[in-house]
C-alpha positions as a printed Julia matrix, in Angstrom:
258×3 Matrix{Float64}:
  31.56    4.8   -17.18
  30.6     1.18  -16.58
  29.29    2.09  -13.13
  27.16    4.85  -14.66
  25.92    2.4   -17.31
  24.79   -0.03  -14.59
  23.17    2.7   -12.52
  21.22    3.8   -15.58
  19.76    0.34  -16.2
  19.09   -0.78  -12.63
  15.83    1.23  -12.2
  14.34   -0.56  -15.23
  15.14   -4.04  -13.94
  12.39   -5.92  -12.16
  13.75   -9.42  -12.74
  15.62  -10.47   -9.58
  18.23  -12.54  -11.42
  19.1    -9.69  -13.77
  19.32   -7.25  -10.9
  21.7    -9.59   -9.06
  23.91   -9.98  -12.16
  24.18   -6.21  -12.49
  24.99   -5.71   -8.84
  27.63   -8.46   -8.96
  29.32   -6.78  -11.93
  29.17   -3.45  -10.15
  30.91   -4.94   -7.1
  33.63   -6.5    -9.26
  34.34   -3.19  -10.97
  34.5    -1.32   -7.68
  36.69   -3.87   -5.88
  38.89   -5.34   -8.64
  39.65   -2.62  -11.2
  41.79   -3.7   -14.17
  41.58   -3.31  -17.97
  41.17   -6.98  -18.79
  38.29   -7.32  -16.32
  36.63   -4.2   -17.74
  36.73   -5.66  -21.25
  35.13   -8.92  -20.12
  32.49   -7.18  -18.01
  31.63   -4.77  -20.84
  30.61   -7.72  -23.02
  28.48   -9.1   -20.18
  26.87   -5.71  -19.71
  25.95   -5.44  -23.38
  24.2    -8.81  -23.21
  22.35   -7.74  -20.08
  21.49   -4.42  -21.74
  19.77   -6.25  -24.6
  17.82   -8.36  -22.13
  16.73   -5.25  -20.21
  15.65   -3.53  -23.43
  13.57   -6.58  -24.35
  11.83   -6.42  -20.98
  11.19   -2.68  -21.32
   9.86   -3.13  -24.87
   7.6    -5.97  -23.71
   6.24   -3.78  -20.92
   5.65   -0.96  -23.4
   3.78   -3.34  -25.71
   1.61   -4.55  -22.84
   0.7    -0.95  -22.01
  -0.08   -0.34  -25.69
  -2.21   -3.5   -25.98
  -4.18   -2.55  -22.89
  -4.8     0.96  -24.23
  -6.19   -0.47  -27.5
  -8.47   -2.86  -25.63
  -9.73    0.03  -23.47
 -10.42    2.21  -26.51
 -12.45   -0.54  -28.18
 -14.38   -1.38  -25.02
 -15.21    2.32  -24.6
 -16.12    2.54  -28.32
 -13.36    5.04  -29.01
 -12.76    3.4   -32.35
 -11.07    6.36  -34.03
  -8.52    6.51  -31.19
  -7.75    2.81  -31.62
  -7.39    3.19  -35.4
  -5.01    6.14  -35.03
  -2.8     4.27  -32.57
  -2.78    1.02  -34.53
  -1.96    2.59  -37.9
   1.03    4.46  -36.45
   2.82    1.51  -34.89
   4.71   -1.45  -36.32
   4.28   -4.7   -34.43
   6.22   -7.99  -34.37
   5.04  -10.77  -36.67
   3.33  -12.6   -33.82
   1.11   -9.54  -33.19
   0.17   -8.75  -36.8
  -2.99  -10.86  -36.66
  -3.97   -9.12  -33.42
  -3.37   -5.71  -35.03
  -5.46   -6.56  -38.1
  -8.25   -7.97  -35.93
  -8.47   -4.82  -33.83
  -8.3    -2.57  -36.89
 -11.14   -4.57  -38.44
 -13.19   -4.33  -35.23
 -12.52   -0.59  -34.96
 -13.46    0.15  -38.57
 -16.57   -1.99  -38.11
 -17.44    0.09  -35.04
 -17.07    3.22  -37.18
 -19.34    1.64  -39.84
 -16.48    1.67  -42.36
 -17.2    -1.78  -43.76
 -14.76   -1.61  -46.66
 -11.75   -1.05  -44.4
 -13.1    -3.51  -41.82
 -13.18   -6.26  -44.44
  -9.78   -5.2   -45.84
  -8.09   -5.87  -42.5
 -10.16   -9.0   -41.85
  -8.91  -10.36  -45.18
  -5.33   -9.84  -43.98
  -5.89  -12.16  -41.03
  -5.46  -15.9   -40.7
  -8.22  -18.37  -41.51
  -9.16  -19.06  -37.9
 -12.66  -19.42  -36.47
 -12.57  -15.91  -34.99
 -11.6   -14.47  -38.39
 -14.49  -16.25  -40.11
 -16.96  -15.05  -37.48
 -15.63  -11.5   -37.74
 -16.12  -11.58  -41.53
 -19.65  -12.88  -40.96
 -20.37   -9.96  -38.62
 -19.01   -7.44  -41.12
 -21.12   -8.86  -43.94
 -24.2    -8.9   -41.7
 -23.74   -5.3   -40.58
 -23.25   -4.09  -44.16
 -26.51   -5.81  -45.16
 -24.97   -8.73  -47.03
 -27.11  -11.32  -45.29
 -26.48  -13.93  -47.98
 -22.73  -13.57  -47.47
 -23.1   -13.75  -43.69
 -25.31  -16.84  -43.9
 -22.8   -18.55  -46.21
 -19.98  -17.96  -43.72
 -22.01  -19.22  -40.75
 -23.14  -22.27  -42.71
 -19.52  -23.09  -43.61
 -18.45  -22.72  -39.97
 -21.2   -25.11  -38.89
 -20.18  -27.58  -41.59
 -16.54  -27.39  -40.44
 -17.83  -28.31  -36.95
 -14.84  -26.63  -35.26
 -15.73  -24.31  -32.38
 -14.07  -22.83  -29.31
 -15.03  -21.57  -25.86
 -16.29  -18.23  -27.2
 -17.67  -19.18  -30.62
 -19.61  -22.23  -29.49
 -21.88  -24.17  -31.81
 -25.01  -22.65  -30.26
 -23.52  -19.15  -30.69
 -22.97  -19.76  -34.42
 -26.44  -21.29  -34.8
 -27.97  -18.16  -33.27
 -26.0   -15.89  -35.62
 -27.07  -17.96  -38.61
 -30.69  -17.93  -37.47
 -30.6   -14.14  -37.34
 -29.1   -13.9   -40.84
 -31.75  -16.29  -42.17
 -34.44  -14.21  -40.47
 -33.16  -11.13  -42.36
 -33.47  -13.17  -45.56
 -37.09  -14.0   -44.54
 -36.25  -17.69  -44.47
 -38.23  -18.14  -41.28
 -38.53  -21.93  -41.24
 -34.76  -22.36  -41.64
 -34.16  -19.65  -39.06
 -36.42  -21.41  -36.55
 -34.67  -24.72  -37.21
 -31.29  -23.18  -36.38
 -32.41  -21.3   -33.29
 -34.18  -24.4   -31.95
 -30.89  -26.29  -32.23
 -29.13  -23.5   -30.35
 -31.69  -23.62  -27.54
 -31.37  -27.41  -27.32
 -27.63  -26.98  -26.73
 -27.93  -24.05  -24.29
 -31.34  -23.39  -22.77
 -30.09  -20.65  -20.42
 -29.03  -18.04  -22.99
 -31.53  -15.18  -23.14
 -30.35  -14.03  -26.59
 -31.55  -17.26  -28.15
 -35.11  -16.8   -26.83
 -34.98  -13.19  -27.98
 -33.97  -14.33  -31.48
 -36.75  -16.9   -31.58
 -39.28  -14.37  -30.33
 -38.31  -11.94  -33.09
 -38.46  -14.62  -35.8
 -41.91  -15.72  -34.62
 -43.13  -12.11  -34.59
 -42.01  -11.59  -38.2
 -43.52  -14.98  -39.08
 -46.88  -13.74  -37.75
 -46.97  -16.11  -34.77
 -47.7   -13.41  -32.2
 -48.73  -15.47  -29.16
 -45.67  -17.72  -29.5
 -43.48  -14.65  -29.95
 -44.7   -13.25  -26.63
 -43.98  -16.56  -24.92
 -40.34  -16.52  -26.04
 -39.73  -12.82  -25.4
 -41.16  -13.4   -21.91
 -38.54  -16.1   -21.4
 -35.77  -13.86  -22.7
 -36.78  -11.02  -20.35
 -37.06  -13.46  -17.45
 -33.45  -14.59  -18.0
 -32.06  -11.15  -18.82
 -34.19   -8.03  -19.32
 -33.12   -6.47  -22.63
 -34.35   -3.72  -24.94
 -34.92   -5.85  -28.01
 -37.17   -8.34  -26.2
 -39.21   -5.5   -24.68
 -39.49   -3.96  -28.16
 -40.67   -7.17  -29.86
 -43.04   -8.01  -26.99
 -44.41   -4.47  -27.09
 -45.15   -4.72  -30.81
 -46.7    -8.14  -30.3
 -49.01   -6.9   -27.55
 -50.12   -3.94  -29.66
 -51.04   -6.42  -32.43
 -53.18   -8.19  -29.83
 -54.83   -4.82  -28.99
 -53.16   -4.75  -25.59
 -52.18   -1.16  -26.27
 -51.3    -0.06  -22.73
 -49.09   -3.09  -22.06
 -47.5    -2.74  -25.48
 -46.67    0.92  -24.97
 -45.24    0.16  -21.54
 -42.9    -2.39  -23.08
 -41.93   -0.05  -25.91
 -40.98    2.65  -23.37
 -38.64    0.14  -21.71
 -37.01   -0.49  -25.07
 -35.95    3.16  -25.43
């Protein structure tokens, strides 16, 4: 029975040290059979069994995590929600689970559930920025601006949510609130920090368009398109050119925005 037990676990063992331990026990059983030895080796096998199960469970979790990431990247938000709500995760993955549920509900435009899971997360920078995104998408631009302002006042950023990234998000929220001067102040600070990010020129071009500064808007959307052609910059530049009675050029840009 012990031999069968070992043979059952061996295919699941990738770790070389574990595999050697199992093979050593198997050799002892085959070559030195006695009751006392069996009792001792059975205890060793149970310990190894637990270690093997941990490895298998870890591998299963990695497969699960990868499947959730794939669903979200492919915008299969309902699939991700179904998987996440059916599984219990260890304490160290609960924040990850809530984050991905919040992202998935946000993708499905279910803002109430998105915020519910965001509120169950820690108070990290990524959580604050996620809450800002949820409030922005649901049209609560005041709430989004307040979050971004607090993040900037905290002055704690990371490799993804850099200061210029947060400044751009705040500028966009302020633009929605029609606070154009404040919006321009924030986006100018972002561009001073990182002058190679096309999104920042796109944001400034859109703010200037709404502010009625059409020629300046075209200048900044040109820069955005030069760095990275994108639909929003073509759209804003197209509208700007139509305002300047450059109808053919404007319509050409608008067709690229579709």
